[in-house]
PDB file of C-alpha atoms in Angstrom:
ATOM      1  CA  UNK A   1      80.256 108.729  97.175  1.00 80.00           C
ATOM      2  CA  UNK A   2      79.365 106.837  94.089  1.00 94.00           C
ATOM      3  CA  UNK A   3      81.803 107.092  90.536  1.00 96.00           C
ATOM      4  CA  UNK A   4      80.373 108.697  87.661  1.00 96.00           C
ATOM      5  CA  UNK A   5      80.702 106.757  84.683  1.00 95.00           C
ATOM      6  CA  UNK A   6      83.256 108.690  83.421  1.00 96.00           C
ATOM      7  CA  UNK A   7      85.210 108.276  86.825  1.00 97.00           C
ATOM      8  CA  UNK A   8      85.105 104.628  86.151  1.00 97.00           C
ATOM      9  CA  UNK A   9      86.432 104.792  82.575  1.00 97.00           C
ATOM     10  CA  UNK A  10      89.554 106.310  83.868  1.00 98.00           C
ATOM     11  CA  UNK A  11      89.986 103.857  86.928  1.00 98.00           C
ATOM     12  CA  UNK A  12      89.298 101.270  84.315  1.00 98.00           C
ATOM     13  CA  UNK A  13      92.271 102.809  82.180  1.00 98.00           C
ATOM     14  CA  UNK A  14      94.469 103.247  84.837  1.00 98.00           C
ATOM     15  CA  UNK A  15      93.698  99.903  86.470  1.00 98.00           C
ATOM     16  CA  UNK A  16      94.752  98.089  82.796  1.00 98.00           C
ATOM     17  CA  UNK A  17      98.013 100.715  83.144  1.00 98.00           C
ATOM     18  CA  UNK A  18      98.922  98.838  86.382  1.00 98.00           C
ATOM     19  CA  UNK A  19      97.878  95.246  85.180  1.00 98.00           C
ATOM     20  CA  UNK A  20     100.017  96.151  82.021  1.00 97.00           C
ATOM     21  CA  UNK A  21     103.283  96.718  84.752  1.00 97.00           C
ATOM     22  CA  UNK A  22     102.897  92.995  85.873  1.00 97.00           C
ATOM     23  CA  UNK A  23     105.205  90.476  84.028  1.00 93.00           C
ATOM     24  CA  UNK A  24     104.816  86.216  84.195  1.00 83.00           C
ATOM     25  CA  UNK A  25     108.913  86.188  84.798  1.00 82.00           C
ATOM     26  CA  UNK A  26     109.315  83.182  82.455  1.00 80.00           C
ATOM     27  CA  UNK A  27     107.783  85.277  79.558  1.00 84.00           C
ATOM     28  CA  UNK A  28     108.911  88.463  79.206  1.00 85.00           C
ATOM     29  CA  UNK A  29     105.049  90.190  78.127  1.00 92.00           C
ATOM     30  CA  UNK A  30     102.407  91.214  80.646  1.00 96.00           C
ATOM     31  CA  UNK A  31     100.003  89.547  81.896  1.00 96.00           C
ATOM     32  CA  UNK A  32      97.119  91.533  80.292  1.00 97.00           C
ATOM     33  CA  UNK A  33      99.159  91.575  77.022  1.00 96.00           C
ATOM     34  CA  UNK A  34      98.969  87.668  77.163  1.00 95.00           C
ATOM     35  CA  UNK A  35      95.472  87.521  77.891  1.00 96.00           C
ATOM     36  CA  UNK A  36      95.348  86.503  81.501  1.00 96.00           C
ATOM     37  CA  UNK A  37      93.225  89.037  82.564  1.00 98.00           C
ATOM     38  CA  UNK A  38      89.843  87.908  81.727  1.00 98.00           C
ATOM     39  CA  UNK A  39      87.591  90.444  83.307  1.00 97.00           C
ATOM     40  CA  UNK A  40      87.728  93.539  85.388  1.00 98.00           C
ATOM     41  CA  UNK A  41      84.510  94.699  87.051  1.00 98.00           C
ATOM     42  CA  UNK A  42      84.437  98.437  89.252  1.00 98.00           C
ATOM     43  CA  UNK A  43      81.119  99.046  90.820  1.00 97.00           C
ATOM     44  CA  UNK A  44      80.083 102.888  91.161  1.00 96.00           C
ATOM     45  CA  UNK A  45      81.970 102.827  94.728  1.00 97.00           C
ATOM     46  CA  UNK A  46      85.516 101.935  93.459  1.00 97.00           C
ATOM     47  CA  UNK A  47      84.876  98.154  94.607  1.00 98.00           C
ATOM     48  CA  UNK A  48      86.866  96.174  91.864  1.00 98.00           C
ATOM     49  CA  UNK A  49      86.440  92.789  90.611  1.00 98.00           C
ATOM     50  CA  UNK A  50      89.550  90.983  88.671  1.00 98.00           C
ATOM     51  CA  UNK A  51      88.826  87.889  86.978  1.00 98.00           C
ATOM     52  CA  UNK A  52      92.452  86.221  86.220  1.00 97.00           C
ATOM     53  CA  UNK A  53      93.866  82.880  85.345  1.00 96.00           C
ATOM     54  CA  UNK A  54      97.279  81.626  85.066  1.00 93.00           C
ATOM     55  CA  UNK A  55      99.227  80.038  82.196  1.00 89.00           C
ATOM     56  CA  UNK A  56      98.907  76.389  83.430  1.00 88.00           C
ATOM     57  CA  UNK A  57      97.308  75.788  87.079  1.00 86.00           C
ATOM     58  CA  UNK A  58     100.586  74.089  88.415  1.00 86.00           C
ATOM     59  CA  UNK A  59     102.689  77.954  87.594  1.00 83.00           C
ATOM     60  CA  UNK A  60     105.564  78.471  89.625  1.00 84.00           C
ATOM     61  CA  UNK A  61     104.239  82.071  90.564  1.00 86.00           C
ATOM     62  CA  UNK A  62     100.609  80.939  91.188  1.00 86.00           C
ATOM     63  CA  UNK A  63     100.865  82.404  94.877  1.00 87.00           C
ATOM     64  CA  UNK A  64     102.826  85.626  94.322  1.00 92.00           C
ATOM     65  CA  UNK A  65     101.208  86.250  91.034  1.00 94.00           C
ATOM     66  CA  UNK A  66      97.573  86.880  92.362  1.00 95.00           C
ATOM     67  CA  UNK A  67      99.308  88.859  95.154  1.00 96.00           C
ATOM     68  CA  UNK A  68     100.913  91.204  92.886  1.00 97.00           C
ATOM     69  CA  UNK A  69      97.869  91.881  90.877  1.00 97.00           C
ATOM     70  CA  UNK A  70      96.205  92.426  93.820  1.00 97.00           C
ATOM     71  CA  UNK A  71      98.954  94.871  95.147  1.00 98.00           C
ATOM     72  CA  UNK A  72      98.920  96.457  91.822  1.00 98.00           C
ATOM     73  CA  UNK A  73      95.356  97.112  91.275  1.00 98.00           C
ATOM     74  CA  UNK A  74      94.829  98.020  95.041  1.00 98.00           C
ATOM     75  CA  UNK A  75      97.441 101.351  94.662  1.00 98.00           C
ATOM     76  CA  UNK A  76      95.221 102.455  91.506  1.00 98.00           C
ATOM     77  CA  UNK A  77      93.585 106.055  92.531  1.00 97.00           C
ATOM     78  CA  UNK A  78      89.907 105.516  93.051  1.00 97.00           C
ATOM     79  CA  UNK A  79      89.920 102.135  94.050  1.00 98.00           C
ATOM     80  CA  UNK A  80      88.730 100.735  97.426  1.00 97.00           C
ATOM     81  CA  UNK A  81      88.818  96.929  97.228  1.00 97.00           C
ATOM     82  CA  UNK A  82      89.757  94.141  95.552  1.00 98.00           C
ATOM     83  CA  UNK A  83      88.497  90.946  95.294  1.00 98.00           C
ATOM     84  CA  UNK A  84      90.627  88.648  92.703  1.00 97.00           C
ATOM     85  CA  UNK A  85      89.674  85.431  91.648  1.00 97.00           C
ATOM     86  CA  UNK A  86      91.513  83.094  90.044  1.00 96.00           C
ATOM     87  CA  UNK A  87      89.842  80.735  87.448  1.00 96.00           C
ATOM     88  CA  UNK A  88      90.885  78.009  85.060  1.00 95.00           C
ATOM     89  CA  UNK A  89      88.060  77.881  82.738  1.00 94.00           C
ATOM     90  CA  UNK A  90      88.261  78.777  80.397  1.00 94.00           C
ATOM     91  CA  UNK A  91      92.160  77.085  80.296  1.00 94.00           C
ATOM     92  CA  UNK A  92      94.486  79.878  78.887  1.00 93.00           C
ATOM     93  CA  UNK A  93      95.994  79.228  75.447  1.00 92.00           C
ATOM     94  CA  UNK A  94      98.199  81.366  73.017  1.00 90.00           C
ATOM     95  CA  UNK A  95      94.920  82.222  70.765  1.00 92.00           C
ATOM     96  CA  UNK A  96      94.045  85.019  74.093  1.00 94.00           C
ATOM     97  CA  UNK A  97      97.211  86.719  73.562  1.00 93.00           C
ATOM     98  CA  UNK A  98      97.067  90.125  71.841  1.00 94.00           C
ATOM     99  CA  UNK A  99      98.552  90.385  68.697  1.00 92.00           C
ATOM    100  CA  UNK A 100     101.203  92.833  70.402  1.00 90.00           C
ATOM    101  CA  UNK A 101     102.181  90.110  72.562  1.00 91.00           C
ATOM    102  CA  UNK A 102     102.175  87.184  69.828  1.00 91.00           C
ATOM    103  CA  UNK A 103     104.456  89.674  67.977  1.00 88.00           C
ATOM    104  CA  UNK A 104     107.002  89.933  71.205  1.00 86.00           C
ATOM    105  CA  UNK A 105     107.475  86.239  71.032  1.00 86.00           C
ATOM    106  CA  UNK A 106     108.037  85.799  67.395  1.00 87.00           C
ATOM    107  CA  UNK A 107     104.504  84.181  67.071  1.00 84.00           C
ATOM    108  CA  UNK A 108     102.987  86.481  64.438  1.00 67.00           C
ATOM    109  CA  UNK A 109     105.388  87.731  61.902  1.00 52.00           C
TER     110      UNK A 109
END
């Protein structure tokens, strides 16, 4: 059975719900908040894509990181696989973070 559009808009939501529950423990926003989700993809048959990069390459949670993204976006309603890939270009600086998240950590006053 293929998603409707609409069907995808809401995993699409929900999926950024679940992204939004993941925290980098040595800063205390989430990840999508601080702009390391770069792209999410979900093909008409719940297949999802996750395009994700880390603050610097050598981070102390680059293994369990991924994993819990993975984890996270997996239990979403709707969604049958994932397939995360981890990139470092481009290299993640504080200009990606939302404004929410520059606001969190007294960057934007």
């Amino acid at each position: 059975m293929n998603y409707t559009d609409e069907q995808i808009a809401v995993i699409g939501d929900n999926i950024i719900q679940a992204l939004k529950t993941v925290y980098d423990p040595e800063i205390p926003v989430d990840i999508y908040e601080l702009g390391l989700i770069y792209d999410v993809q979900i093909s008409e048959e719940g297949e999802v894509k996750v395009v994700m990069t880390l603050t610097t390459p050598n981070c102390p949670v680059a293994e369990s990181l991924p994993a819990e993204v993975r984890e996270k976006v997996s239990a979403v309603e709707g969604v049958k696989d994932v397939d995360l890939e981890l990139t470092f270009e481009p290299a993640w600086n504080k200009d990606m973070m939302s404004e929410e998240a520059k606001f969190e950590l007294g960057i934007l006053f």
